[in-house]
Coordinates of C-alpha atoms and ligand atoms in Angstrom, one line a residue:
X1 CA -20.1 10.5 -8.0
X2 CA -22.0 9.5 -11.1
X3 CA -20.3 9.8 -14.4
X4 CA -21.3 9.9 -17.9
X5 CA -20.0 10.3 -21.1
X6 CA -21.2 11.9 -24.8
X7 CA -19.3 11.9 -27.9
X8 CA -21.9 14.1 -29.6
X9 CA -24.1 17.4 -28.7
X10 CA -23.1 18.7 -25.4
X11 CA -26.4 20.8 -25.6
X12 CA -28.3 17.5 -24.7
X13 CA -26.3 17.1 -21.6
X14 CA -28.6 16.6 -18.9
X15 CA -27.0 18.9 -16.2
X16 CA -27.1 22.1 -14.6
X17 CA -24.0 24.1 -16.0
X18 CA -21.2 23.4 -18.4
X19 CA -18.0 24.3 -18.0
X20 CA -15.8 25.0 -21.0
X21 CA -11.7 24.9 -20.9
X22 CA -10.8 28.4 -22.5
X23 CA -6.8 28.9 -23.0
X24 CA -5.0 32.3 -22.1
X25 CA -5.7 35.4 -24.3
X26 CA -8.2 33.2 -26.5
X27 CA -10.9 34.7 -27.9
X28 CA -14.2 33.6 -28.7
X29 CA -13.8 34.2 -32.7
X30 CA -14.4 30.7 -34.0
X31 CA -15.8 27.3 -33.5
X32 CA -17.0 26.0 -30.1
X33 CA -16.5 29.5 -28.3
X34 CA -18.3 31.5 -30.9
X35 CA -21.2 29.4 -30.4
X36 CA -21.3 29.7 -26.5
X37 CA -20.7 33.0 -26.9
X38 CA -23.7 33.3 -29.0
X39 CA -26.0 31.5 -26.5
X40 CA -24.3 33.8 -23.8
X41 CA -25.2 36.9 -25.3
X42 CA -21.7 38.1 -26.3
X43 CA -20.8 37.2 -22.7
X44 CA -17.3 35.2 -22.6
X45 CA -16.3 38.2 -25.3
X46 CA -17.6 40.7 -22.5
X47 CA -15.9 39.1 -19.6
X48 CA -12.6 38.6 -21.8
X49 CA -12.1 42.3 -22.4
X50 CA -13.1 43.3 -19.8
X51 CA -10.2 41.0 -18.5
X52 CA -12.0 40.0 -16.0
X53 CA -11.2 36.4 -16.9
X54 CA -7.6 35.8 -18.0
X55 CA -7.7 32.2 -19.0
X56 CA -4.5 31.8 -17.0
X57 CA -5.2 28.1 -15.1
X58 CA -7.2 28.3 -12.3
X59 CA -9.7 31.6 -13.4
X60 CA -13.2 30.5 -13.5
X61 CA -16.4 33.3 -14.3
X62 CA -19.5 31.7 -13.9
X63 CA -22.3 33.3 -16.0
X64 CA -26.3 32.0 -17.3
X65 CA -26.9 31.3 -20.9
X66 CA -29.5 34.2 -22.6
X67 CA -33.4 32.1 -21.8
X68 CA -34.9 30.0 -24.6
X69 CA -31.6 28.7 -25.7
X70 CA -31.3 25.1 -27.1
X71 CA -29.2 24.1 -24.1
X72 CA -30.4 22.2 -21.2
X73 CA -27.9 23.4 -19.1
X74 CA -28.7 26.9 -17.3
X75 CA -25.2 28.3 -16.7
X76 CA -21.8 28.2 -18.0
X77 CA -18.6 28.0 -16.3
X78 CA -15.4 29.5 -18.0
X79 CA -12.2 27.9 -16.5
X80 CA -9.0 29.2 -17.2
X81 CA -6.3 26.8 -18.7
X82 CA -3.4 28.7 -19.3
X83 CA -1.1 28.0 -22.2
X84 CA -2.9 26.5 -25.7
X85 CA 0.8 25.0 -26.4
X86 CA 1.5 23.6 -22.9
X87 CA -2.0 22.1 -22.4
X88 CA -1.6 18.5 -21.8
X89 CA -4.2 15.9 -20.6
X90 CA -3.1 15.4 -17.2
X91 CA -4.0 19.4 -17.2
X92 CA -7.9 18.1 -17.8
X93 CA -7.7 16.7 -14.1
X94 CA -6.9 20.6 -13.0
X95 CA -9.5 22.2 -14.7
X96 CA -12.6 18.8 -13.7
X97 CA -11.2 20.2 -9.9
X98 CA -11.6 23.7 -10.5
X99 CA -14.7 23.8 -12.1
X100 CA -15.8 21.3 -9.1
X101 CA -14.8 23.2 -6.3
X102 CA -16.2 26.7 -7.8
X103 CA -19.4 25.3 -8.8
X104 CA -20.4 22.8 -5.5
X105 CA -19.6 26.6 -3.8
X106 CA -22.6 27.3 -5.9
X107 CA -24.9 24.4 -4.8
X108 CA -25.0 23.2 -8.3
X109 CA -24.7 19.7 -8.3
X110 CA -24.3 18.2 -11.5
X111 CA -22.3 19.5 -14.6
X112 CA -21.2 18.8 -18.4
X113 CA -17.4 19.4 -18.7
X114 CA -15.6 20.5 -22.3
X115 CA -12.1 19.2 -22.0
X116 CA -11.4 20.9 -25.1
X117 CA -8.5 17.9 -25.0
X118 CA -6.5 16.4 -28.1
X119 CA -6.0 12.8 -27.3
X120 CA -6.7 9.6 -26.2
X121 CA -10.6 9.8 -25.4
X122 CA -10.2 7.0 -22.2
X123 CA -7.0 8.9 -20.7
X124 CA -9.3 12.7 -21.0
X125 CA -12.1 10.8 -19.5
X126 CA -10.5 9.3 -16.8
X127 CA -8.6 12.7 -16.1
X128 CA -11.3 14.4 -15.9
X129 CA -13.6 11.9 -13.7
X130 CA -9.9 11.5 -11.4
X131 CA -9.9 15.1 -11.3
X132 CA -13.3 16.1 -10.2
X133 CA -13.3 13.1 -7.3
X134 CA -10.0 14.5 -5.7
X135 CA -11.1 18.1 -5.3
X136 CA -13.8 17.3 -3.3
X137 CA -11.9 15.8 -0.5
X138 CA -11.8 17.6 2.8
X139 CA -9.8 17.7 6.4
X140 CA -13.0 18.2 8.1
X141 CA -13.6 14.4 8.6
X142 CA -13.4 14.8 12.3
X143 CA -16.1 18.2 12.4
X144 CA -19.2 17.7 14.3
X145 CA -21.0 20.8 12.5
X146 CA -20.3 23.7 10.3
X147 CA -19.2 20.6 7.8
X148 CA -19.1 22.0 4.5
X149 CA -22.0 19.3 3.0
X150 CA -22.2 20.8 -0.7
X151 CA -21.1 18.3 -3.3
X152 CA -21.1 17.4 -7.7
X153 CA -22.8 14.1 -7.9
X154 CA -22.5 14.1 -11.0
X155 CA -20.1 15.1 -14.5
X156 CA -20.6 14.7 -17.8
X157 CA -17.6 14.3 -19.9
X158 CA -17.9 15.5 -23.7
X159 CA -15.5 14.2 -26.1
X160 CA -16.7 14.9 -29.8
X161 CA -16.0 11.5 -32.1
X162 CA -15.2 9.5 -29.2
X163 CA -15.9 6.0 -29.0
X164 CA -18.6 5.1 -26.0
X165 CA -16.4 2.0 -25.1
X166 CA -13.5 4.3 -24.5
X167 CA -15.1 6.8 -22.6
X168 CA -16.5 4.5 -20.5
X169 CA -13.2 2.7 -19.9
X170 CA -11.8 5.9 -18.5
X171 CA -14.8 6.9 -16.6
X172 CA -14.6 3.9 -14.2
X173 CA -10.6 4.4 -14.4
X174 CA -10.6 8.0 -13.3
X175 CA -13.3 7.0 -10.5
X176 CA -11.0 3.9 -9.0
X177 CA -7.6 6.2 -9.1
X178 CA -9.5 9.1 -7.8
X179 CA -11.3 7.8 -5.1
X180 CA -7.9 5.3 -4.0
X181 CA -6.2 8.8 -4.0
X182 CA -8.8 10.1 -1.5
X183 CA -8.1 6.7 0.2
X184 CA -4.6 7.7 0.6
X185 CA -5.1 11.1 1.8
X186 CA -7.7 10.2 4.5
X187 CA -4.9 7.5 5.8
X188 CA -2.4 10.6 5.7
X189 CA -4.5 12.7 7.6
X190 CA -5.4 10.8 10.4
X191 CA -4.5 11.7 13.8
X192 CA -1.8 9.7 14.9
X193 CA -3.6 8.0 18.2
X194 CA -6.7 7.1 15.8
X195 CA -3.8 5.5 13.4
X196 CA -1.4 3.6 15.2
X197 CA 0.6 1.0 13.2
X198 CA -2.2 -1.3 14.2
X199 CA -4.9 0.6 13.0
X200 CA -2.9 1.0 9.6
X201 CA -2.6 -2.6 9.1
X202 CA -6.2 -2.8 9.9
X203 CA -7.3 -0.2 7.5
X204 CA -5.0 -2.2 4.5
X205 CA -6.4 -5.4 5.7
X206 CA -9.8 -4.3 5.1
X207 CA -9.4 -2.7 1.9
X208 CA -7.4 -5.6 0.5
X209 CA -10.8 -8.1 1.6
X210 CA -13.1 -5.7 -0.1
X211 CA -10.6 -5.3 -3.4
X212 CA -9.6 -9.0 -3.4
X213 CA -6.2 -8.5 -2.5
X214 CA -3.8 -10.7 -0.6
X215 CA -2.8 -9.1 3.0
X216 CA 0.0 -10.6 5.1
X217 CA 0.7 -8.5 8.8
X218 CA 3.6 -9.3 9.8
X219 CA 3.8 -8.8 14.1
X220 CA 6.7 -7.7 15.8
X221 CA 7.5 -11.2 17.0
X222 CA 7.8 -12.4 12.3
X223 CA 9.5 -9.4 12.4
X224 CA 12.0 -10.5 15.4
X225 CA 12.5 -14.1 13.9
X226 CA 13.5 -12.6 10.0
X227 CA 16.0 -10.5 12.1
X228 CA 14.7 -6.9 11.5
X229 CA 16.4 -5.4 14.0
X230 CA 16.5 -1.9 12.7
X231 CA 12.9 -1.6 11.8
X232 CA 12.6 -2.5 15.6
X233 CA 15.0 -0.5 16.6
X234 CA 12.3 2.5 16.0
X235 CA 9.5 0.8 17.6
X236 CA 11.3 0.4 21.0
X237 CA 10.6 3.7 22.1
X238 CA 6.6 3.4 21.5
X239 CA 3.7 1.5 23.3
X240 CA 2.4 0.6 20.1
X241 CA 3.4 -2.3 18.2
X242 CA 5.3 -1.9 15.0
X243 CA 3.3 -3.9 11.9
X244 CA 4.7 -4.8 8.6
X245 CA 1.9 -4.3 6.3
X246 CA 2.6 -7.0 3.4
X247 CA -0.1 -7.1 -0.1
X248 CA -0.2 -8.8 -2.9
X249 CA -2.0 -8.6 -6.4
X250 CA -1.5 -11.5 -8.5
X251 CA -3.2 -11.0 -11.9
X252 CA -5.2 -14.0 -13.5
X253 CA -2.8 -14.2 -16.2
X254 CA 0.2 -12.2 -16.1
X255 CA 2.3 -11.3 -19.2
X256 CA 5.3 -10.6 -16.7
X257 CA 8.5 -11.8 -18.0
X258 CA 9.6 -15.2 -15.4
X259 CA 10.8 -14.0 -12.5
X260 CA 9.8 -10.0 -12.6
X261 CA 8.0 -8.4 -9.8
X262 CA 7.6 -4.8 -8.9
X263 CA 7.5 -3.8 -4.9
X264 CA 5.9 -0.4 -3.9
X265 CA 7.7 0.1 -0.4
X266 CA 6.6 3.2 2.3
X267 CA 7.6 4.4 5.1
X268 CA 4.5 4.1 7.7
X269 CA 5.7 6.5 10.6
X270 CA 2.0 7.2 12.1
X271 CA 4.1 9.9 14.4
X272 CA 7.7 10.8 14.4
X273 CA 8.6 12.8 17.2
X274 CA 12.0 12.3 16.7
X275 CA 12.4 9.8 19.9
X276 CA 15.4 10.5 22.0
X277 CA 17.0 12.8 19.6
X278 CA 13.3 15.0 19.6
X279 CA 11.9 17.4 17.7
X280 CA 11.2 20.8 18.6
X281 CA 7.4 21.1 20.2
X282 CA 7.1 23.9 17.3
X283 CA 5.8 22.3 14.1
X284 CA 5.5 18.6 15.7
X285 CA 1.9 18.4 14.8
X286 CA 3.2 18.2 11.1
X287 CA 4.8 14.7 11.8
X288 CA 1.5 12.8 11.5
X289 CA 2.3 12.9 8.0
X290 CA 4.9 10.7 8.2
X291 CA 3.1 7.7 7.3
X292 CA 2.7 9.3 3.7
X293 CA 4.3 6.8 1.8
X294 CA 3.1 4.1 3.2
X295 CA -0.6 5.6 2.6
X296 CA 0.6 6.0 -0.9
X297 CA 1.4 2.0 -1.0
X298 CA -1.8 0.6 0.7
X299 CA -3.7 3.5 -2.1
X300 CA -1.7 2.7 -5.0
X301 CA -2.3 -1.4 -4.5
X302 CA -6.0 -0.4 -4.0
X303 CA -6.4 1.1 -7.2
X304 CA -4.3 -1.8 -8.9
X305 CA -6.5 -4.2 -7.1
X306 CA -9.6 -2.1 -9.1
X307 CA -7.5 -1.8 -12.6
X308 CA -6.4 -5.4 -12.9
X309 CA -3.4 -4.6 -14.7
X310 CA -1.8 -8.1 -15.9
X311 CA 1.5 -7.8 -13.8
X312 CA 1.8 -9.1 -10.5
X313 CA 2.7 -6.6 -7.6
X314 CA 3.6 -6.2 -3.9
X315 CA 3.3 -3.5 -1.5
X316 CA 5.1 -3.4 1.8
X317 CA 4.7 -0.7 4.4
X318 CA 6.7 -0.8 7.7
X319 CA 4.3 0.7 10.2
X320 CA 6.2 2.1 13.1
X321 CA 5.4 5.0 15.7
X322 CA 9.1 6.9 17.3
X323 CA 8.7 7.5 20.4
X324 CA 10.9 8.8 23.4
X325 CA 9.9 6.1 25.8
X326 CA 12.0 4.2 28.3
X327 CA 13.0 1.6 25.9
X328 CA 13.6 3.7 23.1
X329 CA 16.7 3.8 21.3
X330 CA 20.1 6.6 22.5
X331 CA 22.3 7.6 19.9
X332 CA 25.5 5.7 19.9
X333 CA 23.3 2.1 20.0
X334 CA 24.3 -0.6 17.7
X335 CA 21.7 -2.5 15.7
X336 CA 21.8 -5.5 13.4
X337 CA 19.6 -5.1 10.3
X338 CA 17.7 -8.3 8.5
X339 CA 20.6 -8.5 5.4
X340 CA 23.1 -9.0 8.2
X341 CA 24.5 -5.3 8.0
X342 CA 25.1 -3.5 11.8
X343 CA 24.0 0.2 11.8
X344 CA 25.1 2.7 14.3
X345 CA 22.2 4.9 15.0
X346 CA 23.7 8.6 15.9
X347 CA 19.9 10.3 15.0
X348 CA 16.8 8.7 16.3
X349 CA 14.9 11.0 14.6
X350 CA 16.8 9.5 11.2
X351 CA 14.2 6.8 11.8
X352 CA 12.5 6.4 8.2
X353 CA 15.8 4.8 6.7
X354 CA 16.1 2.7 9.5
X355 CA 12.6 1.2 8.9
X356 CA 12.7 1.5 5.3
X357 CA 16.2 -0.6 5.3
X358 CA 14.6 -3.9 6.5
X359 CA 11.3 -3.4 4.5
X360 CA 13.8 -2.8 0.9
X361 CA 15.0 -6.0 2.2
X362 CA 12.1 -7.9 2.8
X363 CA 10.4 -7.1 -0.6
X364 CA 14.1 -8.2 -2.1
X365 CA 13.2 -11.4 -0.4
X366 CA 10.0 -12.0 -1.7
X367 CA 11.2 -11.6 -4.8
X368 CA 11.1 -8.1 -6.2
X369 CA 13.3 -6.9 -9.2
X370 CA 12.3 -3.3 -9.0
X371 CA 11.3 -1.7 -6.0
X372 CA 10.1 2.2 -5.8
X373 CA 10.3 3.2 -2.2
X374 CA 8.2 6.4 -0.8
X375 CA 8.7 8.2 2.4
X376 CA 8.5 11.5 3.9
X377 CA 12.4 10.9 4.9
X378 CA 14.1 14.4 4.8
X379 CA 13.2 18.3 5.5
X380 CA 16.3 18.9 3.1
X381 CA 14.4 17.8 0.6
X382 CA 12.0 20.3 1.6
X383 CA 14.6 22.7 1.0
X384 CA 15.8 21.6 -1.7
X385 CA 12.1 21.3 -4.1
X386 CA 9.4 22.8 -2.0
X387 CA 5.9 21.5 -2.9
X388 CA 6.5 21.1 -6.7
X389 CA 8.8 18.1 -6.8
X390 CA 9.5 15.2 -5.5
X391 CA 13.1 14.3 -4.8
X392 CA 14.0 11.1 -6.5
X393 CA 17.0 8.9 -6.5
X394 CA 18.2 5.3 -7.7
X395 CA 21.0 2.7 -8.6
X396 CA 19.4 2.4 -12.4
X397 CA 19.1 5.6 -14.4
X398 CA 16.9 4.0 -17.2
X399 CA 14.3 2.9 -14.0
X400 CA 14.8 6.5 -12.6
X401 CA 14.2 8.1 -15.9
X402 CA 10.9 6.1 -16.8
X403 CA 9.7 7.2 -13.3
X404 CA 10.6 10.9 -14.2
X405 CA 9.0 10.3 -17.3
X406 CA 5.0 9.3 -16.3
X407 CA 5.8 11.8 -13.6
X408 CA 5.6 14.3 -16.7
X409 CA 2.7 12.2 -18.2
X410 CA 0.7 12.2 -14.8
X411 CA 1.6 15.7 -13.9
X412 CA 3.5 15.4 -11.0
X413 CA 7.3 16.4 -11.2
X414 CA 10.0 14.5 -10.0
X415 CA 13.6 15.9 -9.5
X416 CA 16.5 13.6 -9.8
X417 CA 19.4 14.1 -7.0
X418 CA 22.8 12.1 -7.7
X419 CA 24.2 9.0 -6.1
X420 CA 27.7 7.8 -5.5
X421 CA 30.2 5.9 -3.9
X422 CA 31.8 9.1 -2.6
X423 CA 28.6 10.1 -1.0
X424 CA 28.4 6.0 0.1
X425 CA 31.6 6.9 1.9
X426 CA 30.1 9.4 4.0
X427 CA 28.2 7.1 5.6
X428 CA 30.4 4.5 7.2
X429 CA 31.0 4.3 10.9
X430 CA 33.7 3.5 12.7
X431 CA 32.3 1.2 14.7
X432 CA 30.2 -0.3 12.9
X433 CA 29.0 -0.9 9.0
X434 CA 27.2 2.2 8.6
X435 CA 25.6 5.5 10.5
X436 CA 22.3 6.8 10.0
X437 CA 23.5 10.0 9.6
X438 CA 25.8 11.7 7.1
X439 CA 27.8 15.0 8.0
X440 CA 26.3 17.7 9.5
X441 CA 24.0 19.9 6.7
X442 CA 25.3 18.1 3.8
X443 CA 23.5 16.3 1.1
X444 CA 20.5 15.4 3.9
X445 CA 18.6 13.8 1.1
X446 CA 21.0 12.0 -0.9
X447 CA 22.4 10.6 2.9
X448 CA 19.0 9.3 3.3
X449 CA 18.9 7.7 -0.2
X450 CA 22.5 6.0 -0.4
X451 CA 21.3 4.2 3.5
X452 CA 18.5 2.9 1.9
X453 CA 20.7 1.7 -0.8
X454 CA 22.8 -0.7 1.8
X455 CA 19.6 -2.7 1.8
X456 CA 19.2 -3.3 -1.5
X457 CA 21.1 -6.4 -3.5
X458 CA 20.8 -6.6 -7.1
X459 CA 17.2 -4.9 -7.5
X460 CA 16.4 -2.0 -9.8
X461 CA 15.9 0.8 -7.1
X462 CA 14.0 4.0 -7.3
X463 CA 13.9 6.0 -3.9
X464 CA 10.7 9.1 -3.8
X465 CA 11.6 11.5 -1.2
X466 CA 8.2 13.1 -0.7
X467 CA 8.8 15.2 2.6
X468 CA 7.8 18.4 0.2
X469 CA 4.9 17.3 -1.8
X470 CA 3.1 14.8 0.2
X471 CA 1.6 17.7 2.0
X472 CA 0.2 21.0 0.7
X473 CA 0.0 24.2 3.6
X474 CA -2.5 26.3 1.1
X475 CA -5.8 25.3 -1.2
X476 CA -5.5 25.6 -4.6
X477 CA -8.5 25.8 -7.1
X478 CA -8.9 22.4 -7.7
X479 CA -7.7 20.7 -4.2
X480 CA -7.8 21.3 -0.3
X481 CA -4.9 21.9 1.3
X482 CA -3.1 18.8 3.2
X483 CA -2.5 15.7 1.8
X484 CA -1.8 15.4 -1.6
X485 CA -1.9 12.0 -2.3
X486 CA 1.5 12.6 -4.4
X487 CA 3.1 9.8 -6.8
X488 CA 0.0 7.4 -6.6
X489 CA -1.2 8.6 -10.5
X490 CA 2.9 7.9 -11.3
X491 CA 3.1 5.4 -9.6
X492 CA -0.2 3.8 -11.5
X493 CA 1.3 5.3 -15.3
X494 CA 4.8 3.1 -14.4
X495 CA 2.4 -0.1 -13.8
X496 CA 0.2 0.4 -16.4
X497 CA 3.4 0.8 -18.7
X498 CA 5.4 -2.4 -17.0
X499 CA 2.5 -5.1 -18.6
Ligands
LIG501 N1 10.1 12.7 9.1 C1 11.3 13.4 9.1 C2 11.5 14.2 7.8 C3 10.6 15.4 7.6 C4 10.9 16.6 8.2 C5 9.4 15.2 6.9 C6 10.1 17.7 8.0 C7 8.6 16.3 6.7 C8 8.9 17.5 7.3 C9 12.5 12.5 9.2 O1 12.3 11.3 10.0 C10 13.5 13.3 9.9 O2 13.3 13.7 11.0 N2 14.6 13.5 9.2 C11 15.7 14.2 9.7 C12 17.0 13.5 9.4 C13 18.2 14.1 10.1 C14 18.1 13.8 11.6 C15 19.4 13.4 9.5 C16 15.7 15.6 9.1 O3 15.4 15.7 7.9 O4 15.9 16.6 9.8
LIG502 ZN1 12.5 11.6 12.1
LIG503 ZN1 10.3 10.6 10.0

């Protein structure tokens, strides 16, 4: 998509509609909207009382301006923003996807938007570029006709005494996070016998030749040798080797303190069908999903790779499938992970923590003093938050607040669950040093979290359960249903903030 910006007359924008935030019950009695309104013929007045269009977020009316105006543009889209008081910038990346979606229905293909956004000119920019890219993202990769082909190629972003440098800035920001969050969501919603753990590693490898990134895959046989015998563990069951998907972004001159390095770890399950312990067939489909956080890694290093922010950075993603095959794991099998630590697994279908436990390890290894770890681990969480927020946990509450915090800025909500050693305690076995299970229907999440924990030595940890909000079951407005591509614009705030 091309993308341009004006800090001056939106009139001269060369495009074929504009589309113009308007807040709930506001009324076109002064400034910008009073001059629309003019060129409309009275129309967004019309279309207000008649309460046809509510401003609440996500209402759009779609009308022409009167002929022989001085605009270029031919039509004007109204989109709804809800709230003047609650409007924030990330808010600017919901209406650019609205007005997107409701005007490529149209077959128009290029459009001027009016963020009507206090602010930082670069961040409204690069929401509204971000914005506009992820809503036109679609599942129908894989359709041979009846392909919905309509597309904006173009959006003009108007931000009155803006300066051009800034603009720009956040044009080519908002491209590179929007189009590594499509990245993401095309990884997520592959079919699991197109994206084994092999093709995963091969997709990251590519992208991290094209972006200049360093890309390690580690085979099972590294993996055997570093003693990762609980990632393994899961792979037993499945013809398809398990990969660890290791990259690396070093910046030319980093202004890390000695010593600090983030790790973005995922969990990379390209099926789970529970293995031995299996899943019901009902719903089963949903579980080639699983590799969510790890498409949120390989994404999130991909747009880091295009930002070039001056800390350096690692992304690991254990790449697994769970299987039920002859060599798969039974409950009741004993396996020791890479920090030494034996694991009784009671649940083969608790397989993310198992995978997750030697990749927290591994990124320890490397180095890493903070490490965020994503995974689609629990359906409690699902429970628990629904769609709207992601369940997070961690051992440092000043690292699990920051993340909550650009969470807010980014607009993505995060929910914090609680740790502790009593909830620790619920997770040691008698045979061995831990199970990978807590008690039955308690605290499924926080069980997941505090196993993770096990794995981790003296690193800040933050753990993103994103079971509920990786994947959305209806469209909205301004995005398809599926996947969501959830904690990569967080994720992306936290590094940005970290130089
Ligand atoms: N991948 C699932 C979690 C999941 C469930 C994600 C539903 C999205 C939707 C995970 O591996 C799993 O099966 N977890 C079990 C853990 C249980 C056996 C302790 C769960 O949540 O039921
Ligand atoms: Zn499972
Ligand atoms: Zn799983």
């Amino acid at each position: 998509m091309e993308s341009q910006g004006i800090t001056e007359n939106f009139s001269e924008a060369n495009v074929e509609a504009l589309a113009v935030v308007v807040f709930k019950d506001e009324k076109p009695a002064s400034g910008l909207l009073k001059d629309l309104d003019k060129l409309t013929g009275g129309h967004i007045a019309a279309v207000i009382k008649s309460e046809e269009f509510k401003g609440e977020p996500g209402d759009t009316s779609l009308f022409r301006f009167a002929p022989g105006g001085k605009v270029k543009a031919k039509s004007l889209l109204l989109v709804g923003a809800g709230d003047k008081a609650d409007y924030k910038v990330s808010d600017v990346c919901i209406a650019a996807g609205t007005a997107t979606r409701y005007l490529r229905k149209c077959y128009i293909k290029s459009f001027a938007l009016l963020p009507r956004c206090e602010g930082d000119a670069a961040e409204i920019a690069q929401n509204a570029v971000a914005g506009a890219v992820i809503s036109q993202f679609e599942l129908d990769k894989y359709k041979t006709k009846d392909k919905d082909e309509k597309s904006v190629t173009k959006l003009v972003v108007c931000v009155e005494d803006a300066r051009e440098t800034e603009l720009k800035k956040g044009l080519s920001r908002g491209q590179a996070i929007g189009d590594s969050m499509n990245f993401t969501r095309d990884l997520a919603n592959e079919p699991p016998n197109i994206l084994t753990p092999t093709e995963m590693a091969n997709r990251a490898q590519k992208m991290a030749k094209e972006t200049g990134l360093k890309c390690e895959i580690l085979d099972e046989a590294k993996m055997r040798k570093l003693g990762m015998g609980s990632l393994l563990s899961v792979a037993n069951g499945s013809d398809q080797p398990a990969k660890m998907i290791v990259l690396k972004y070093t910046p030319a001159k980093s202004t890390a303190k000695k010593g600090e390095l983030l790790a973005l770890v995922g969990k990379g399950i390209t099926f789970d069908t529970g293995g031995i312990s299996i899943k019901p067939a009902e719903g089963m489909e949903a579980m080639k999903y699983d590799m969510s956080g790890g498409a949120t890694v390989i994404g999130t290093m991909r747009a880091i790779a295009l930002l070039k922010p001056s800390i350096p950075i690692l992304g690991v993603v254990a790449a697994v499938e769970n299987m039920p095959g002859g060599s798969a794991s039974r409950p009741s099998d004993i396996v020791t992970a890479s920090n030494g630590k034996t694991v009784e697994i009671l649940n083969t279908d608790a397989e993310g923590r198992l995978v997750l436990a030697d990749a927290v390890a591994y990124a320890e290894n490397q180095g890493a003093t903070r490490i965020v770890d994503m995974a689609t681990l629990t359906g409690a969480v699902i429970i628990a938050l629904g769609d709207q927020n992601t369940g997070i946990m961690g051992n440092d509450q000043a690292f699990v607040d920051e993340i909550i915090e650009y969470g807010k800025e980014a607009g993505e909500g995060f929910w914090q669950l609680p740790l502790s050693k009593e909830y620790s305690k619920q997770i040691k076995s008698d045979i061995a040093d831990i199970k990978n299970i807590g008690p039955r229907g308690k605290a499924g999440t926080i069980m997941g979290a505090v196993f993770i924990q096990e794995f981790i030595d003296k690193a800040k940890w933050a753990h993103l359960d994103i079971a509920g909000t990786a994947w959305f079951d209806t469209v909205r407005p301004h995005q398809a249903k599926g996947p969501t591509g959830v904690a990569v614009r967080t994720l992306l705030t936290l590094v940005e903030r970290s130089q």
